[in-house]
Coordinates of C-alpha atoms in Angstrom, one line a residue:
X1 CA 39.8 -20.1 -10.4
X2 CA 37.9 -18.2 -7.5
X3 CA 35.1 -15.8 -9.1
X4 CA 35.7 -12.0 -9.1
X5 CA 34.9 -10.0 -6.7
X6 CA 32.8 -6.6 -7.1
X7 CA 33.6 -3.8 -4.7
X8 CA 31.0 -0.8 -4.0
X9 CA 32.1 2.0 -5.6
X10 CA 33.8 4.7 -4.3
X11 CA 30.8 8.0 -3.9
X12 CA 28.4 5.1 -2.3
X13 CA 31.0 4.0 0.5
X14 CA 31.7 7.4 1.2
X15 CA 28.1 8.1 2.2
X16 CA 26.9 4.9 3.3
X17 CA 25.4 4.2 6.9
X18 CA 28.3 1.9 7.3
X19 CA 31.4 2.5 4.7
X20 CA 33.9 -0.5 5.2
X21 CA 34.0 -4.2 6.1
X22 CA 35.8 -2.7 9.4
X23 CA 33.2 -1.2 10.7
X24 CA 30.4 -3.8 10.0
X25 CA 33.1 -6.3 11.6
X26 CA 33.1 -4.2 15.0
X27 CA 29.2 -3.5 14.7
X28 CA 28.6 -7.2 13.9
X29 CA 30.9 -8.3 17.0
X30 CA 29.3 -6.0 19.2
X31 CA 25.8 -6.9 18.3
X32 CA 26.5 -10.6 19.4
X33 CA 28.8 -10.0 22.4
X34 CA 26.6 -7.2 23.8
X35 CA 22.8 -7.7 22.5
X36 CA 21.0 -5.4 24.7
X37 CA 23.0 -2.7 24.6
X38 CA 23.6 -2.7 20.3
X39 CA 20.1 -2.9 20.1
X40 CA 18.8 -1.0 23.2
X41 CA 20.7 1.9 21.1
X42 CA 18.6 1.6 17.7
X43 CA 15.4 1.1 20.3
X44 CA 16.0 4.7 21.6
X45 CA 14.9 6.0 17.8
X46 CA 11.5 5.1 18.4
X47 CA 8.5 6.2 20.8
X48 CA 8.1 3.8 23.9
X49 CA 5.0 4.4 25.8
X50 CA 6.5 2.4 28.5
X51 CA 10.4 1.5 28.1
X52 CA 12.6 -1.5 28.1
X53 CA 14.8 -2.3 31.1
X54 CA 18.6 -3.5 30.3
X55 CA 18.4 -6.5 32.8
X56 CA 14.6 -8.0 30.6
X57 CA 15.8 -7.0 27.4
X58 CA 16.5 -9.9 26.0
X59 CA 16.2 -14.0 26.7
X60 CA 15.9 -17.6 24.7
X61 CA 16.0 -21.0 25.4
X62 CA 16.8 -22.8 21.8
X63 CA 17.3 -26.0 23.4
X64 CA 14.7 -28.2 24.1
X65 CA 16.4 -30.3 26.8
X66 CA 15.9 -27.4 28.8
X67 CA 11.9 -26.9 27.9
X68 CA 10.0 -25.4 25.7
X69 CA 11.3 -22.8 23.1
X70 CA 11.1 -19.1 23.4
X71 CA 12.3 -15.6 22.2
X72 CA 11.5 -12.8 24.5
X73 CA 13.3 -8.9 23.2
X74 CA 12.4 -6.1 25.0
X75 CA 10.1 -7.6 28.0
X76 CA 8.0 -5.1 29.4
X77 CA 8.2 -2.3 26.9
X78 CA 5.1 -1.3 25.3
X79 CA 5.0 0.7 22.0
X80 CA 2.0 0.8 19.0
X81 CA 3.9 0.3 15.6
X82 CA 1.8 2.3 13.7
X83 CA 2.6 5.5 16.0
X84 CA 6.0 5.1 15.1
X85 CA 6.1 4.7 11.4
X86 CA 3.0 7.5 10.9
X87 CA 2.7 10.4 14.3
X88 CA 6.2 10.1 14.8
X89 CA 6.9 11.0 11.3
X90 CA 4.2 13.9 11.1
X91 CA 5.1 15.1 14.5
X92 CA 9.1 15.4 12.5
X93 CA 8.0 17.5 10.3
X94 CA 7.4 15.1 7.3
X95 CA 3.8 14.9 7.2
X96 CA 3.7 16.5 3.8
X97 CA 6.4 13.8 2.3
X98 CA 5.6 11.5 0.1
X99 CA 4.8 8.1 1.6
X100 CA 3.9 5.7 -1.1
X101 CA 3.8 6.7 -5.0
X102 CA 1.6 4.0 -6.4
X103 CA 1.2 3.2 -10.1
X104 CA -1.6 1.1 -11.0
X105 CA -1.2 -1.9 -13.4
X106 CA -2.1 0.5 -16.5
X107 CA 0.1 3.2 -16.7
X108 CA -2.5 5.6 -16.5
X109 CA -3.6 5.0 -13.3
X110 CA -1.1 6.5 -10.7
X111 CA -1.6 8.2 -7.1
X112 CA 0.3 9.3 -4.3
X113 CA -0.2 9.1 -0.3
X114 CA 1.6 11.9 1.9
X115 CA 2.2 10.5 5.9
X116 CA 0.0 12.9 7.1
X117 CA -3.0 11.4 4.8
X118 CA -1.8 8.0 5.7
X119 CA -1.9 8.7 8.9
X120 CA -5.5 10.3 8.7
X121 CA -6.5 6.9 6.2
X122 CA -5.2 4.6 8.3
X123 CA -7.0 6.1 12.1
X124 CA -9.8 6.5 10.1
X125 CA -10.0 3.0 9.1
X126 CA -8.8 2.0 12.6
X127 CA -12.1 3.4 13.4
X128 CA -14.2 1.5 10.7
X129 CA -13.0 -1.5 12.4
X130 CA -13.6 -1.2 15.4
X131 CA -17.2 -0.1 14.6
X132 CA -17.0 -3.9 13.3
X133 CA -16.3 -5.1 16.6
X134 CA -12.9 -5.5 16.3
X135 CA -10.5 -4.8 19.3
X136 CA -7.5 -5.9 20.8
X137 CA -6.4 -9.5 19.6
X138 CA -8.9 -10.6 16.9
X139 CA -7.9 -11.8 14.0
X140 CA -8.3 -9.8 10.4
X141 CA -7.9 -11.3 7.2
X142 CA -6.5 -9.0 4.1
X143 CA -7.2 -10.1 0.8
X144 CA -5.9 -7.7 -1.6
X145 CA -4.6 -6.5 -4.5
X146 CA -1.4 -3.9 -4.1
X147 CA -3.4 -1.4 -3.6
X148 CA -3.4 2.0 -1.1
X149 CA -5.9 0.4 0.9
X150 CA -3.5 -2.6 1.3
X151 CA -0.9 -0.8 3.7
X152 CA -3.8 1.3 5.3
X153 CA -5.9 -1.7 6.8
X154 CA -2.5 -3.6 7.7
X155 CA -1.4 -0.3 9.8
X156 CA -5.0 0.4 10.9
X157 CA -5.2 -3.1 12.9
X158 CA -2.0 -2.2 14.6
X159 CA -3.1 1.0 15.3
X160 CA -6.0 -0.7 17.3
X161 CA -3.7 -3.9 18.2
X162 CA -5.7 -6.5 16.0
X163 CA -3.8 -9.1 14.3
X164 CA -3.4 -8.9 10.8
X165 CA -3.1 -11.8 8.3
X166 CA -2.6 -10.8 4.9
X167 CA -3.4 -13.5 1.9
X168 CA -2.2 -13.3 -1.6
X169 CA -4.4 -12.1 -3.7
X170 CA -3.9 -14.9 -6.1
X171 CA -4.6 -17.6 -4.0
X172 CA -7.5 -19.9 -5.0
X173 CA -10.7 -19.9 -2.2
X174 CA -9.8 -23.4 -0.8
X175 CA -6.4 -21.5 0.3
X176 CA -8.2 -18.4 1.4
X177 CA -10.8 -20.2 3.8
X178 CA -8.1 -22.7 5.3
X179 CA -6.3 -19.4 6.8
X180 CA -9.8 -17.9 7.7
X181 CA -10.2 -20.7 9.1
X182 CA -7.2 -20.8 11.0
X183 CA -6.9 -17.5 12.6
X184 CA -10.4 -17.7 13.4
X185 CA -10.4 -14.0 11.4
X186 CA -13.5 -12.0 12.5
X187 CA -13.1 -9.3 9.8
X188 CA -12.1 -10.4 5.7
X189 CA -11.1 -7.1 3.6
X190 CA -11.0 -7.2 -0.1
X191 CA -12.0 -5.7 -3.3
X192 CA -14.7 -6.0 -6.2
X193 CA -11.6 -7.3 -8.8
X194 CA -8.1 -6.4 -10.2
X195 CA -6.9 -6.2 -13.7
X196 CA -3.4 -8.3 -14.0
X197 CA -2.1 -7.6 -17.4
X198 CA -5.2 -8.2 -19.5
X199 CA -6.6 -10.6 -16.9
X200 CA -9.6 -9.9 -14.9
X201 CA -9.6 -11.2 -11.3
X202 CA -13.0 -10.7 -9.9
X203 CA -11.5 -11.2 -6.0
X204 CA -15.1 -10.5 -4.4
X205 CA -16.5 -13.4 -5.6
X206 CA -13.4 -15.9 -4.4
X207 CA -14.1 -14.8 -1.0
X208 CA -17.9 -15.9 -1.2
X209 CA -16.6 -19.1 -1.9
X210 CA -14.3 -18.7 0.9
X211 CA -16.8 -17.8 2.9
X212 CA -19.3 -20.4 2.7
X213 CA -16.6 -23.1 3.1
X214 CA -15.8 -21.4 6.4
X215 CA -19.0 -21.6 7.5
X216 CA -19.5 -25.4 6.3
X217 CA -16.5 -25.7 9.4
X218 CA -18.7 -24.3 11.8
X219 CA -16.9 -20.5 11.6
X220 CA -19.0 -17.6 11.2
X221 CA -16.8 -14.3 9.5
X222 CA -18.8 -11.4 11.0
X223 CA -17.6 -8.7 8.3
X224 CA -16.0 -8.6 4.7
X225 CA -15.2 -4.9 3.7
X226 CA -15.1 -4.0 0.0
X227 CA -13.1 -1.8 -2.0
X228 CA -14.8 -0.7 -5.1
X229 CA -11.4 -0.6 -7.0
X230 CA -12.4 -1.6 -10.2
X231 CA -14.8 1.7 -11.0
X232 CA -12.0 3.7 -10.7
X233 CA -9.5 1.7 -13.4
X234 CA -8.8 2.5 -16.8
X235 CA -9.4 -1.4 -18.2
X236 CA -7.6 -3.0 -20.3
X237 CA -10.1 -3.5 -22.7
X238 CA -9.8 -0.4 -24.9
X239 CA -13.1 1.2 -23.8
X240 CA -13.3 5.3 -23.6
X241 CA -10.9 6.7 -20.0
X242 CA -10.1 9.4 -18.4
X243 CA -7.0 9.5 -16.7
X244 CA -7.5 7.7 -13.6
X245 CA -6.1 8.5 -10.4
X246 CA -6.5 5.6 -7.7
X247 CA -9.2 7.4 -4.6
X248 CA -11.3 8.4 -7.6
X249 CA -14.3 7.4 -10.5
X250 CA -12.5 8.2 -14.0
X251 CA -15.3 7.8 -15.8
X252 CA -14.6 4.9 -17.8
X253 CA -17.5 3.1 -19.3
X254 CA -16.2 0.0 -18.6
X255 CA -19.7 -2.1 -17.6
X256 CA -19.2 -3.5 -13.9
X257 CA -18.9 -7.3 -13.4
X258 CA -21.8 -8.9 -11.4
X259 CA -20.2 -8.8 -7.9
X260 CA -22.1 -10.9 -6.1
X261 CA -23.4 -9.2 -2.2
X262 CA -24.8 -9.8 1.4
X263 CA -26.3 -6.8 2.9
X264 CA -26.1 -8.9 6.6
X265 CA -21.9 -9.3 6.0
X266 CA -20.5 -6.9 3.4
X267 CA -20.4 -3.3 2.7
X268 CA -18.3 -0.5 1.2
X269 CA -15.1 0.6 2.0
X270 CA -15.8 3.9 1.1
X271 CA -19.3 4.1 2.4
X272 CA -18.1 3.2 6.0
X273 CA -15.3 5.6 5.5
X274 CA -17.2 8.9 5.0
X275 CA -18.2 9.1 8.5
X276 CA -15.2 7.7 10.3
X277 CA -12.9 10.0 11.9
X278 CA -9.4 10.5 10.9
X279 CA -7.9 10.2 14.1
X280 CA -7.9 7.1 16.6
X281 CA -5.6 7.1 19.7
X282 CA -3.3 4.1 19.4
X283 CA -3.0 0.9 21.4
X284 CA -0.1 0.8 23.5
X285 CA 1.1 -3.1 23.2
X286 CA 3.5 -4.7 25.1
X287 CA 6.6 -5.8 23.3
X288 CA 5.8 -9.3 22.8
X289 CA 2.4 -8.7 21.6
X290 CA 1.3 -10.6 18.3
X291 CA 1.1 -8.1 15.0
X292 CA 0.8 -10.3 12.6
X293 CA 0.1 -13.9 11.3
X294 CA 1.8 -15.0 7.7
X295 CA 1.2 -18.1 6.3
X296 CA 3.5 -20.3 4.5
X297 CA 3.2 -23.5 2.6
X298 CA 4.3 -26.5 4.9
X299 CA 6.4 -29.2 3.0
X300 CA 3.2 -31.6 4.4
X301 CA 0.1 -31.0 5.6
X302 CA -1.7 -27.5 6.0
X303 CA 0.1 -24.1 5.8
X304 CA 2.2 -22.7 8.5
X305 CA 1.0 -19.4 10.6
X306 CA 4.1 -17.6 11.3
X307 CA 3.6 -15.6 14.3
X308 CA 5.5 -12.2 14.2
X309 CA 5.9 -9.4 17.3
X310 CA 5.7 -5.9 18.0
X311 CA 8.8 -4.3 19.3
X312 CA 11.3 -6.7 18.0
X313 CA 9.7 -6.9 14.8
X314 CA 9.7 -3.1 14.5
X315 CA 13.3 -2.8 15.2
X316 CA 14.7 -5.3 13.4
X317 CA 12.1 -4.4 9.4
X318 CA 13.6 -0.4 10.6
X319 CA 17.3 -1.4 11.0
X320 CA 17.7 -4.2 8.1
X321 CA 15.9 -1.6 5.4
X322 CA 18.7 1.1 6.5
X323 CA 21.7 -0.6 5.8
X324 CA 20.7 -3.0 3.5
X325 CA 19.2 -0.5 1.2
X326 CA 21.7 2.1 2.4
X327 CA 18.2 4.9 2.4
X328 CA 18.9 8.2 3.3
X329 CA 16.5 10.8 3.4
X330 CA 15.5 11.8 -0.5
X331 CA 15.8 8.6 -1.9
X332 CA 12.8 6.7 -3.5
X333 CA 12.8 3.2 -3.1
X334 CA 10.8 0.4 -5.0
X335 CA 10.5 -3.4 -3.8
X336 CA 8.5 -5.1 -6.5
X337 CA 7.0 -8.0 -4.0
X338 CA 3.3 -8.0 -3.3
X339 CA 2.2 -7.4 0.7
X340 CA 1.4 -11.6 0.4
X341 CA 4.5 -12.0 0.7
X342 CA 6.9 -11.6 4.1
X343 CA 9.1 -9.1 1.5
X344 CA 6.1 -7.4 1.5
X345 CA 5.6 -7.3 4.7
X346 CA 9.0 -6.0 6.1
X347 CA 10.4 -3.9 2.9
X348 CA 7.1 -2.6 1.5
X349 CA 5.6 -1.6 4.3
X350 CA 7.3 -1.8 8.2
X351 CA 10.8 -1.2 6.9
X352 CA 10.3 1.7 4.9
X353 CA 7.9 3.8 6.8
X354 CA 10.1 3.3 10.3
X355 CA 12.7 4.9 8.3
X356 CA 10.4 8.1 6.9
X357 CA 11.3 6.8 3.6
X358 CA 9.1 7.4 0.1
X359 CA 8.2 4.0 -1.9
X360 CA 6.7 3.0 -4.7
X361 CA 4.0 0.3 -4.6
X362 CA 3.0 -1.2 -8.1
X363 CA 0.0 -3.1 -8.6
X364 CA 0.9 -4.2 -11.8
X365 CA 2.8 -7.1 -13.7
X366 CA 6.5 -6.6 -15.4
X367 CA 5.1 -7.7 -19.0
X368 CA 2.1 -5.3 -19.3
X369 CA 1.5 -3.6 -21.1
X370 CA 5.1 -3.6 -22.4
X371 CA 8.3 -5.8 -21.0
X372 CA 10.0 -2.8 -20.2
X373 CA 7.0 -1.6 -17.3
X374 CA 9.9 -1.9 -14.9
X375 CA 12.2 0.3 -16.4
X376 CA 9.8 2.5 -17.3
X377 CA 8.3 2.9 -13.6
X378 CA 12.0 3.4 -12.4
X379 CA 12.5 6.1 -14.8
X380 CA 9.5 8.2 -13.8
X381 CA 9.7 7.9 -10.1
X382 CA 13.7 8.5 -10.4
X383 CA 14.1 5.2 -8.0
X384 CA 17.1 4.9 -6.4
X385 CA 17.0 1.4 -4.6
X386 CA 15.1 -1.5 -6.5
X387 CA 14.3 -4.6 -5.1
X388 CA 12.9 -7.4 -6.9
X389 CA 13.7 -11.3 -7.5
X390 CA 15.6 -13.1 -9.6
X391 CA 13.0 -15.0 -12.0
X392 CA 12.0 -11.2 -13.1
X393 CA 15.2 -10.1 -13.5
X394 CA 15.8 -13.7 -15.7
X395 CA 12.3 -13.4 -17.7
X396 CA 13.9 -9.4 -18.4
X397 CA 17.1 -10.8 -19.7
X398 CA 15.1 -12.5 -22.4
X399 CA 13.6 -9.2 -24.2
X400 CA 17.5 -7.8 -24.9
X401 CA 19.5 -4.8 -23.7
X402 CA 18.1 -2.4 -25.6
X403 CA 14.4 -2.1 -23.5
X404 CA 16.5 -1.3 -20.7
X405 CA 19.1 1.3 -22.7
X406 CA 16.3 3.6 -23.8
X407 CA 15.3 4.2 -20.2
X408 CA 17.2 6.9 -17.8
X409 CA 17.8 4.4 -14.8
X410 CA 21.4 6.9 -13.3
X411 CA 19.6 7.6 -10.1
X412 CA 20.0 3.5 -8.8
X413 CA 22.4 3.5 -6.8
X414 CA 21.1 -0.3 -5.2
X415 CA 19.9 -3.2 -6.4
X416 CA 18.5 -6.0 -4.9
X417 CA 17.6 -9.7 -4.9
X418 CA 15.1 -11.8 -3.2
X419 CA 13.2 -14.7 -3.3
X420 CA 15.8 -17.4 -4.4
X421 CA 19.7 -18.2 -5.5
X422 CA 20.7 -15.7 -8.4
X423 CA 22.8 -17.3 -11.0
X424 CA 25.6 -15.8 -11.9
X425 CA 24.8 -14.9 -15.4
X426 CA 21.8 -12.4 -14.1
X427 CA 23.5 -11.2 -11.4
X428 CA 26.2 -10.2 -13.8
X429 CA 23.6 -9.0 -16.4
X430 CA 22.0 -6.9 -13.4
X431 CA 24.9 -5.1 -12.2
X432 CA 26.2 -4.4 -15.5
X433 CA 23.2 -3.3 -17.7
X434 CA 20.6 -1.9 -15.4
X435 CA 23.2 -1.1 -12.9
X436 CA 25.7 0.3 -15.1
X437 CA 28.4 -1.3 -13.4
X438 CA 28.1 1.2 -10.2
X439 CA 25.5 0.1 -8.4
X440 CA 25.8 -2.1 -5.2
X441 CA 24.3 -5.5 -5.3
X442 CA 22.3 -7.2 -2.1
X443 CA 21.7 -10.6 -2.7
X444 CA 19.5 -11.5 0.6
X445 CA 19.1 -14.6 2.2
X446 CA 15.9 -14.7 4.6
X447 CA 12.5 -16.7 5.0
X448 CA 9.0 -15.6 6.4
X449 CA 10.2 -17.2 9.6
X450 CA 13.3 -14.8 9.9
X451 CA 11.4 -11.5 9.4
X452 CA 14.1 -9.9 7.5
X453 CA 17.3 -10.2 6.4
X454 CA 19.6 -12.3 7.6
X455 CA 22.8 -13.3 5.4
X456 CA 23.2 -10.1 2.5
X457 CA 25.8 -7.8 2.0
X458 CA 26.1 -4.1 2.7
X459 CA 26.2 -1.7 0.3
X460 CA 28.8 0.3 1.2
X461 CA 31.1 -2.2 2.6
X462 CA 30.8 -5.9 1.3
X463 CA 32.7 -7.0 -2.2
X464 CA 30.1 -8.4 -3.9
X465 CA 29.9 -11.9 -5.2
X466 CA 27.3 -13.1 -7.7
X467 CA 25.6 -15.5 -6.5
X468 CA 26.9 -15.5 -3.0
X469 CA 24.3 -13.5 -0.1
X470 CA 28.1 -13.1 1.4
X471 CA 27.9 -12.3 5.5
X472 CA 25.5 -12.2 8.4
X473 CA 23.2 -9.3 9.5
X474 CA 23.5 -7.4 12.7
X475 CA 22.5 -10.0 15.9
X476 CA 22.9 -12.9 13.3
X477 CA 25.4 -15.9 14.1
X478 CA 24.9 -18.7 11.8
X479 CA 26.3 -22.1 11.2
X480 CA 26.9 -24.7 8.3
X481 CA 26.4 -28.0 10.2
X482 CA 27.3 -31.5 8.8
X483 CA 24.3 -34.6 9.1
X484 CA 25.6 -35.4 12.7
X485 CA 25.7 -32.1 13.6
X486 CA 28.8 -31.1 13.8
X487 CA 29.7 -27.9 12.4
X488 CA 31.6 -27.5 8.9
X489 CA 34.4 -25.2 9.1
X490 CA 35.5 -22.8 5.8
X491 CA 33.3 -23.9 3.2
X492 CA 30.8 -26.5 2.5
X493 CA 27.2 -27.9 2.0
X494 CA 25.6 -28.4 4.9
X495 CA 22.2 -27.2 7.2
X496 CA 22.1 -23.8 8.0
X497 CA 21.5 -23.6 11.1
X498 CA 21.0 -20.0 13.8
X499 CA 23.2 -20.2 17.4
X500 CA 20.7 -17.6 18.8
X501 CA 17.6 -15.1 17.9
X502 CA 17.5 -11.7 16.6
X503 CA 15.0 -9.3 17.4
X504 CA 12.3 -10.0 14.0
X505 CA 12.9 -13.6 14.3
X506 CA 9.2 -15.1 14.3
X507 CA 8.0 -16.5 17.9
X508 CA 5.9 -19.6 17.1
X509 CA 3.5 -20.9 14.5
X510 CA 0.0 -19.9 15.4
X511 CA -2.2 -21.9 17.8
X512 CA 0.4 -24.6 17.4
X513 CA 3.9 -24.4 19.3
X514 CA 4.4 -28.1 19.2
X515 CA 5.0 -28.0 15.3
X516 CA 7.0 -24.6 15.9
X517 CA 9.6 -26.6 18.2
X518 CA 9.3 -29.4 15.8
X519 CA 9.9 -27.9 13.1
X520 CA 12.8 -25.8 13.6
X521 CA 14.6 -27.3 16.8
X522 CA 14.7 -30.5 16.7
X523 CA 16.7 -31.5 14.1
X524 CA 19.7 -30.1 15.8
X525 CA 19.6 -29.3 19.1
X526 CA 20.6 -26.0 21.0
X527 CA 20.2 -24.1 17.0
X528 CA 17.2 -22.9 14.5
X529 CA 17.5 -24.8 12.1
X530 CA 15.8 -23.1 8.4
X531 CA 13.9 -26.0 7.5
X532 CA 15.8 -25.8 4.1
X533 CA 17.8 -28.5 3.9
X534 CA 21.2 -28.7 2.7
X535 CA 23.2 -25.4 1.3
X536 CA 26.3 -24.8 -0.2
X537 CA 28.3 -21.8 1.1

């Protein structure tokens, strides 16, 4: 017996940026038969200093019989990402909207970041770094809690067309100084410690470590900026608090950890703040420019730098958060994924911002310091799209209905899923109980490597069903292909493989293009190929 299908209700379809399976069949269609032109069109929403021509716009070779592997959108355009998601916004008359709510891991500890002061934070930390000696093409390493500063160095070093390469902030030194290592990073930004839960992270001191295995390998880190986050906490250790706004001292008498210091290397984010100014003119970069470096775990041997670029990147994070999340103007969106991560990335920070929209950033843990945090944070910020993966949403089921029932969660009107499969059971328990049965589910299918979405449904227009990540994004034309390579027809388990790029798609692995053709191209010639292995669709 085929499982039930969920359609989108009614009131969502109506407004949605696209409303029926019709019309994403006629977009979809025309965004594989005429490329340039379906996305020359979004292109036209953002500020190009110089333009893309028709004729350049876009070219590939995926198959290796042919020579090496490449993905060119948008040749000869230059553009600076963080103009678009910040001036552009200010300049429209939303400089005083909200950009980023964030709430702190105790509930106590809350802030907010208009564009305008985003903009201001981020040119002035554009400025810090380059009084570091950082310019166009060096590497900077970002090892960080989810924190404000966390978007405002990622958009300061495209603001000055430095290459960012964020770390999560739970990795273990050994991790940390491989990637420093890597990138060859010139500048590592951190802070003193984080609390998770009731756990004390002192994140300082694992970059030391870092640092001095670096340098045992011959490479020399110029700078390491610190954020002096935990003197402005309430702690979870019960001592007397003010309320405590993230930007400022509350006062608490929590005693500082032993942070351990080099006057030659470190100093003070908010020292070498005070006297930067808050504006920097941006770096106009051509299209194909690098904007960031993410690693991810290879199955053998060290991690893999995935090499993202500017003007595809940007269009493809902008367009993917719009319909995916169906945002309009007024909404208030939440993706729980820290900025480690590619979610993070794309639907924390690029995604959200190209579209003007208001987020929440949580630094936080679901379990502290109750198991309803979640529902809690989505009552108080009135979220209306909420984005999170499905071990939470199973680890949720297990506390009972009634944490979620005593929380107002009407304004969701999305929900979404990342990260992994969702079983059928949570999906169910997820539309029916925090969605109350009227919400629209997107169950995405994407990797690092893909830089958004790639296989999820549309709010307003895909039946939903659980478990199933349903059809193909704009630009996207994939394959189920058999051990010989042959392709499966209707369904089947087999490789999912890609017939041909779309425009956030990532370009190579970092300093090693060999392992990039390798890796994805060779199993099946002519196709990407996701690396993996077999899937059942």
């Amino acid at each position: 017996m085929a499982e039930k299908l969920y359609y989108p209700n009614s009131e969502l379809a109506r407004m949605a940026h696209c409303s029926s399976m019709e019309q994403y069949k006629r977009m979809h269609e025309r965004s594989i038969k005429e490329p340039a032109q379906f996305w020359g069109e979004i292109a036209k929403q953002f500020y190009w200093e110089t333009p893309a021509t028709e004729d350049k716009f876009f070219s590939y070779n995926f198959d290796l019989s042919k020579g090496d592997i490449f993905i060119r959108w948008m040749e000869g355009a230059s553009t600076n990402i963080s103009f678009n998601l910040l001036d552009k916004n200010v300049k429209s008359g939303n400089g005083d909207k909200i950009a980023f709510y964030w709430e702190g891991n105790d509930p106590e500890d809350y802030s907010r970041l208009t564009y305008r002061k985003l903009l201001e934070e981020t040119c002035r930390f554009a400025n810090v770094l380059k009084s570091k000696g950082v310019s166009t093409g060096d590497k900077v390493v970002i090892y960080m809690p989810m924190i404000l500063e966390l978007p405002i160095a990622m958009l300061a070093c495209t603001r000055i067309g430095a290459i960012h390469s964020v770390v999560f902030a739970g990795y273990s030194s050994d991790s940390l100084a491989e990637r420093i290592l890597d990138s060859k990073a010139k500048v590592l930004i951190t802070t003193d410690g984080v609390w998770r839960g009731e756990k004390l992270l002192l994140l300082k001191n694992i970059c030391d470590e870092a640092v001095n295995k670096v340098k045992k390998h011959g490479h020399q880190l110029e700078s390491c900026i610190v954020v002096a986050h935990l003197r402005r906490l309430n702690n979870p250790q019960g001592n007397p608090k003010t309320k405590g706004v993230n930007g400022t001292s509350n006062g608490t008498l929590m005693e500082m950890p032993n942070i351990s210091w080099d006057d030659d290397r470190d100093a003070w984010w908010h020292d070498e703040m005070e006297d930067a100014e808050p504006s920097c003119y941006p770096v106009w970069m051509a299209a194909e420019d690098p904007l960031f470096i993410l690693y991810t775990s290879g199955s053998t041997g060290k991690p893999k730098g995935v090499l993202h670029t500017t003007a595809g990147y940007l269009i493809y994070a902008a367009t993917t958060f719009k319909y995916v999340f169906d945002y309009h103007p007024g909404d208030v969106y939440w993706c729980t994924a820290d900025c480690g991560w590619i979610t993070g990335h794309t639907y924390v920070v690029y995604g959200p911002l190209a579209n003007g929209a208001t987020s929440v950033i949580f630094e936080g843990t679901p379990f502290y310091p109750d198991n309803d945090r979640y529902w809690s944070i989505v009552d108080k910020y009135k979220v209306t799209q909420f984005y999170t993966a499905p071990t939470a949403i199973r680890s949720l089921m297990k506390f009972g209905d009634d944490l979620v029932k005593k929380h107002d969660l009407s304004t969701l009107k999305v929900l979404g899923s990342v990260g992994e499969p969702i079983n059928t059971e949570a999906w169910l328990w997820f539309y029916n109980l925090v969605g109350h049965s009227k919400c629209s589910i997107a169950d995405t299918f994407w990797q690092t490597e893909t830089g958004g979405h790639v296989i999820t449904p549309l709010p307003g227009a895909t039946p939903m069903k659980p478990g199933s990540a349903t059809f193909p994004f704009f630009g996207v034309l994939p394959e189920l292909l058999d051990e010989d390579g042959h392709v499966i027809e209707g369904e089947g388990e087999g490789y999912l493989v890609f017939r041909r790029p779309w425009p956030g798609m990532m370009r190579t692995l970092y300093g090693n293009h060999q392992r990039f053709q390798n890796t994805y191209f060779d199993r099946f010639n002519g196709f990407y190929c996701t690396g993996d292995g077999k899937h059942d669709f």
